[in-house]
Short mmCIF file of C-alpha atoms in Angstrom, two decimals:
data_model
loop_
_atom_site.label_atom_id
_atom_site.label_comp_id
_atom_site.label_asym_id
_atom_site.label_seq_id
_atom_site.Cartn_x
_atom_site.Cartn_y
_atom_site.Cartn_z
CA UNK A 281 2.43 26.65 7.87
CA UNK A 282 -0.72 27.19 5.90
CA UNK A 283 -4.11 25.08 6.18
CA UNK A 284 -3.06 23.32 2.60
CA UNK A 285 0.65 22.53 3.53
CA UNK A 286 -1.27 21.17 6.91
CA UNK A 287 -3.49 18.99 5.03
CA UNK A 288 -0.34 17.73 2.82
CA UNK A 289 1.46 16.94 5.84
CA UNK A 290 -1.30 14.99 7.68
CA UNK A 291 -1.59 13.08 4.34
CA UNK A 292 1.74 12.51 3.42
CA UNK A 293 1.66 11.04 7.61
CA UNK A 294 -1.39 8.60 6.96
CA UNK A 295 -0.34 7.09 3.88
CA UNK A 296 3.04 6.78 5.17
CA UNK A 297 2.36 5.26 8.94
CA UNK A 298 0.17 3.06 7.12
CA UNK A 299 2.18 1.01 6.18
CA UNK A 300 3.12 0.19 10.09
CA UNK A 301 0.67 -2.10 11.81
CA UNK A 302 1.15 -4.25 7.80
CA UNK A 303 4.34 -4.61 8.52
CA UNK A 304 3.97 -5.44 12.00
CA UNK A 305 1.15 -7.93 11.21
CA UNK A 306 3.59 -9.60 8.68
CA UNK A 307 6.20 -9.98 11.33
CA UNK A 308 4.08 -11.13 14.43
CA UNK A 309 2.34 -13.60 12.27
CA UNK A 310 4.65 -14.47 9.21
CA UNK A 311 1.96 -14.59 7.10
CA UNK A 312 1.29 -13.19 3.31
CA UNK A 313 -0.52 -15.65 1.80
CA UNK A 314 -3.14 -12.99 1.14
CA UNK A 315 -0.18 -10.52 0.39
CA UNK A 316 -0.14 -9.46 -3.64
CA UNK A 317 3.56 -10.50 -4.69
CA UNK A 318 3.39 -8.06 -7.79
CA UNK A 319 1.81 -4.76 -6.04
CA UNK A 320 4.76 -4.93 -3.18
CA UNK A 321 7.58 -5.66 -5.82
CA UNK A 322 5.76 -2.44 -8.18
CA UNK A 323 5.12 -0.43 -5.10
CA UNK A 324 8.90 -0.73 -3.67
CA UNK A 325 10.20 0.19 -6.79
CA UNK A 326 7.88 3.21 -6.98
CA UNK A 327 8.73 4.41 -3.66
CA UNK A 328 12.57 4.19 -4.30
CA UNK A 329 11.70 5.94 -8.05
CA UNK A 330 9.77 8.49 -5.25
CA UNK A 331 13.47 8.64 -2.81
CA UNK A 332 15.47 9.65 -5.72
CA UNK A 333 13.04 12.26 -6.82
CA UNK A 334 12.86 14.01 -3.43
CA UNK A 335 16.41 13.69 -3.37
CA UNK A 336 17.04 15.39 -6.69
CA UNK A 337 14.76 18.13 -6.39
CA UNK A 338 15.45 18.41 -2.46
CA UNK A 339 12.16 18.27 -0.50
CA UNK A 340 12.70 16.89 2.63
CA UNK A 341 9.10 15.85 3.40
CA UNK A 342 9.58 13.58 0.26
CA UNK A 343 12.70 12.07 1.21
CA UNK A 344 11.26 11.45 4.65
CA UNK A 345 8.06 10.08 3.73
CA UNK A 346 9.34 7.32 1.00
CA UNK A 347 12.57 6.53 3.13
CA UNK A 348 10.04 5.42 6.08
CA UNK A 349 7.54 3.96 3.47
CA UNK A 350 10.93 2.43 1.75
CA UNK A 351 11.96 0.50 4.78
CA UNK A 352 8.68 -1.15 5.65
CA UNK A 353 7.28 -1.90 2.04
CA UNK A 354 11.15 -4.00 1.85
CA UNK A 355 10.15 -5.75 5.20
CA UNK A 356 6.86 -7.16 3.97
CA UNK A 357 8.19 -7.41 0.39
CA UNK A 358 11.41 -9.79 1.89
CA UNK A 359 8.63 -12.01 4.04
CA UNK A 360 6.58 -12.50 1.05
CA UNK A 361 9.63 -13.65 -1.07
CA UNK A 362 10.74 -15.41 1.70
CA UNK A 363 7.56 -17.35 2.38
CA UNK A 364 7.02 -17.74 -1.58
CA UNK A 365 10.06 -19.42 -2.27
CA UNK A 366 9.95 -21.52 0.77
CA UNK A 367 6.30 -22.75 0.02
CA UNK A 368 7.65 -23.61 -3.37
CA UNK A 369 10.65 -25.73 -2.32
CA UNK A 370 8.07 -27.39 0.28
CA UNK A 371 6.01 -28.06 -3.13
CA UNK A 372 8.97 -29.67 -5.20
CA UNK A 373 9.77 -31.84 -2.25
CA UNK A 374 6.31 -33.65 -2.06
CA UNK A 375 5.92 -34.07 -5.60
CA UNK B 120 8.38 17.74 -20.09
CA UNK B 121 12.05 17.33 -18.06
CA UNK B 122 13.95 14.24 -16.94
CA UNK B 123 12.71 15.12 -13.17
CA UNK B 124 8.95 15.40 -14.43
CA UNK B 125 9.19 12.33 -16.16
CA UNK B 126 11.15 10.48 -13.20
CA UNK B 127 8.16 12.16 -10.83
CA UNK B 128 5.44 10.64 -13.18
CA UNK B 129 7.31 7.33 -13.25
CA UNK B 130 7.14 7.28 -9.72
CA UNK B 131 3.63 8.34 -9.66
CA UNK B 132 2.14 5.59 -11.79
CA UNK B 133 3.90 2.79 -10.17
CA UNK B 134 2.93 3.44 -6.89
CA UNK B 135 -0.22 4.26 -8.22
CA UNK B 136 -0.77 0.57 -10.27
CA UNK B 137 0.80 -1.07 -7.74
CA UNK B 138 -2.69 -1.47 -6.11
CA UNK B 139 -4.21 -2.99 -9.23
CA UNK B 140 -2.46 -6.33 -8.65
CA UNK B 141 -3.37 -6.34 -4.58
CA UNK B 142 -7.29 -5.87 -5.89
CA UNK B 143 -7.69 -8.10 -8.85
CA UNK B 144 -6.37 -11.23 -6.32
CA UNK B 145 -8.73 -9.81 -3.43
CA UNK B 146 -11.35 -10.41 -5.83
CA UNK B 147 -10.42 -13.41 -7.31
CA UNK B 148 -9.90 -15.25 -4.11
CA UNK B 149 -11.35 -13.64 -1.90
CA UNK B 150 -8.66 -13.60 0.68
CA UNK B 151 -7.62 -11.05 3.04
CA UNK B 152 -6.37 -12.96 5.88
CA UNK B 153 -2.86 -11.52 5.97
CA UNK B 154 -3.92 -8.07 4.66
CA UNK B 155 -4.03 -5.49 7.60
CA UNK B 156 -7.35 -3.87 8.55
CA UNK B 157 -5.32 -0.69 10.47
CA UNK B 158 -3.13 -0.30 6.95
CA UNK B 159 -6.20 -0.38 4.50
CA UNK B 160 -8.24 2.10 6.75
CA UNK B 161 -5.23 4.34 7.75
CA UNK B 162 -4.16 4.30 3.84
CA UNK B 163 -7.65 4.88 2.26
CA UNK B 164 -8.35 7.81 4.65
CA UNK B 165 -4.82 9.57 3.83
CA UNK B 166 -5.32 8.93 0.53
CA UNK B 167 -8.99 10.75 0.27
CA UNK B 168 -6.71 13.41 2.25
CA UNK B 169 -4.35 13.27 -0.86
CA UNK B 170 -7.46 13.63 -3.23
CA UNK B 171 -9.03 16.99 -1.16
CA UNK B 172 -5.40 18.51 -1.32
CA UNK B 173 -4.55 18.01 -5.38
CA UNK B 174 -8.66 19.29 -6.11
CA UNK B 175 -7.12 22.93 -3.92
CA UNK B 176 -3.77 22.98 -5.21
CA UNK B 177 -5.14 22.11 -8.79
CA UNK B 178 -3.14 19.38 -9.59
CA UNK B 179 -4.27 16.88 -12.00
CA UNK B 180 -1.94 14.44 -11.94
CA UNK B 181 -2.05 14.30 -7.93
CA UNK B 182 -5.79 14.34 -8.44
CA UNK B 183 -5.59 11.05 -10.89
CA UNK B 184 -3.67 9.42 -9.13
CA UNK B 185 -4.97 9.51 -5.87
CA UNK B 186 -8.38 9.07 -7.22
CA UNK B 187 -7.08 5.91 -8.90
CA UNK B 188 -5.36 4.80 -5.52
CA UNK B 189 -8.59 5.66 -3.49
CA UNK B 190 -10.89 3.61 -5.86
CA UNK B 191 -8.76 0.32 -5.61
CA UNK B 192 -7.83 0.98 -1.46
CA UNK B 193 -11.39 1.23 -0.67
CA UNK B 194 -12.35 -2.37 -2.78
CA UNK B 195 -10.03 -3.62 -0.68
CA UNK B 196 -10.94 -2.28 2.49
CA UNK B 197 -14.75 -2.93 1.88
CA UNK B 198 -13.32 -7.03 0.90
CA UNK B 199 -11.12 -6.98 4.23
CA UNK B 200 -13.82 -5.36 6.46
CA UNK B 201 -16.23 -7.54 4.74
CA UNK B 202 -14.65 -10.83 5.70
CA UNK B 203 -14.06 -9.49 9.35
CA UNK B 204 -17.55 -9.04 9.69
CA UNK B 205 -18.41 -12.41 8.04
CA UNK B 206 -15.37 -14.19 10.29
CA UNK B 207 -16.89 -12.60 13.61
CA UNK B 208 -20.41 -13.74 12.83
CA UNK B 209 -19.49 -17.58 12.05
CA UNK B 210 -17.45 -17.06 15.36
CA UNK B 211 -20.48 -16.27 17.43
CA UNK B 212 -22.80 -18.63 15.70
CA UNK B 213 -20.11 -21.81 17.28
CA UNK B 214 -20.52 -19.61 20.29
#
């Protein structure tokens, strides 16, 4: 492994993991009122966009990467959904 | 430009813009209750990791992107970090 493919990898790690303690936070607390609706429904579609692509031209690190990144983006994106539409209903029964 | 390209750049500038959404409401509310402090800091480092590897492999369109990515990660981290500060302050002033 060269420096460069070194310094890909430990990227490709970071802005993957990342996406861990969010998810966790989301989970342990339930909360995404601060949570952007439109970059997690833009950003899960990219990252499945990002899946097929590593599929098709077969890079592993690729699939890897936006499989992990798939997962937990999905998590948070189903919470916010989940909290939006409940927060709504909760709205339409007081008024 | 191929199908794969074009399915790569697709990919690209979604999860790219994605981030645009998550920034404008940061500012306009000025919210980041639910937003993770670990993700933003984890994220904006690997993608500043991102940046340094497209300038030595030469790539522009990983260079654009993550430079993109980078700019709108780090308003939110400053925002997030910013209201952690603020939160811990008011804390210790009751205290």
């Amino acid at each position: 492994m060269t420096n460069i493919e070194i310094l890909g990898f430990v990227s490709a790690f970071l802005t993957t993991i990342s996406f861990l303690p969010q998810t966790i936070q989301v989970i342990k607390t339930r909360d995404t009122s601060s949570l952007s609706l439109a970059m997690y429904s833009i950003f899960t579609v990219g990252v499945a966009f990002w899946l097929v692509y590593g599929i098709i031209i077969g890079d592993k690190a690729v699939i890897i990467a936006n499989l992990i990144t798939f997962v937990l983006s999905s998590v948070i994106l189903s919470m916010k959904v989940y909290n939006d539409v409940k927060i709504k209903r909760e709205k339409n029964v007081i008024n």
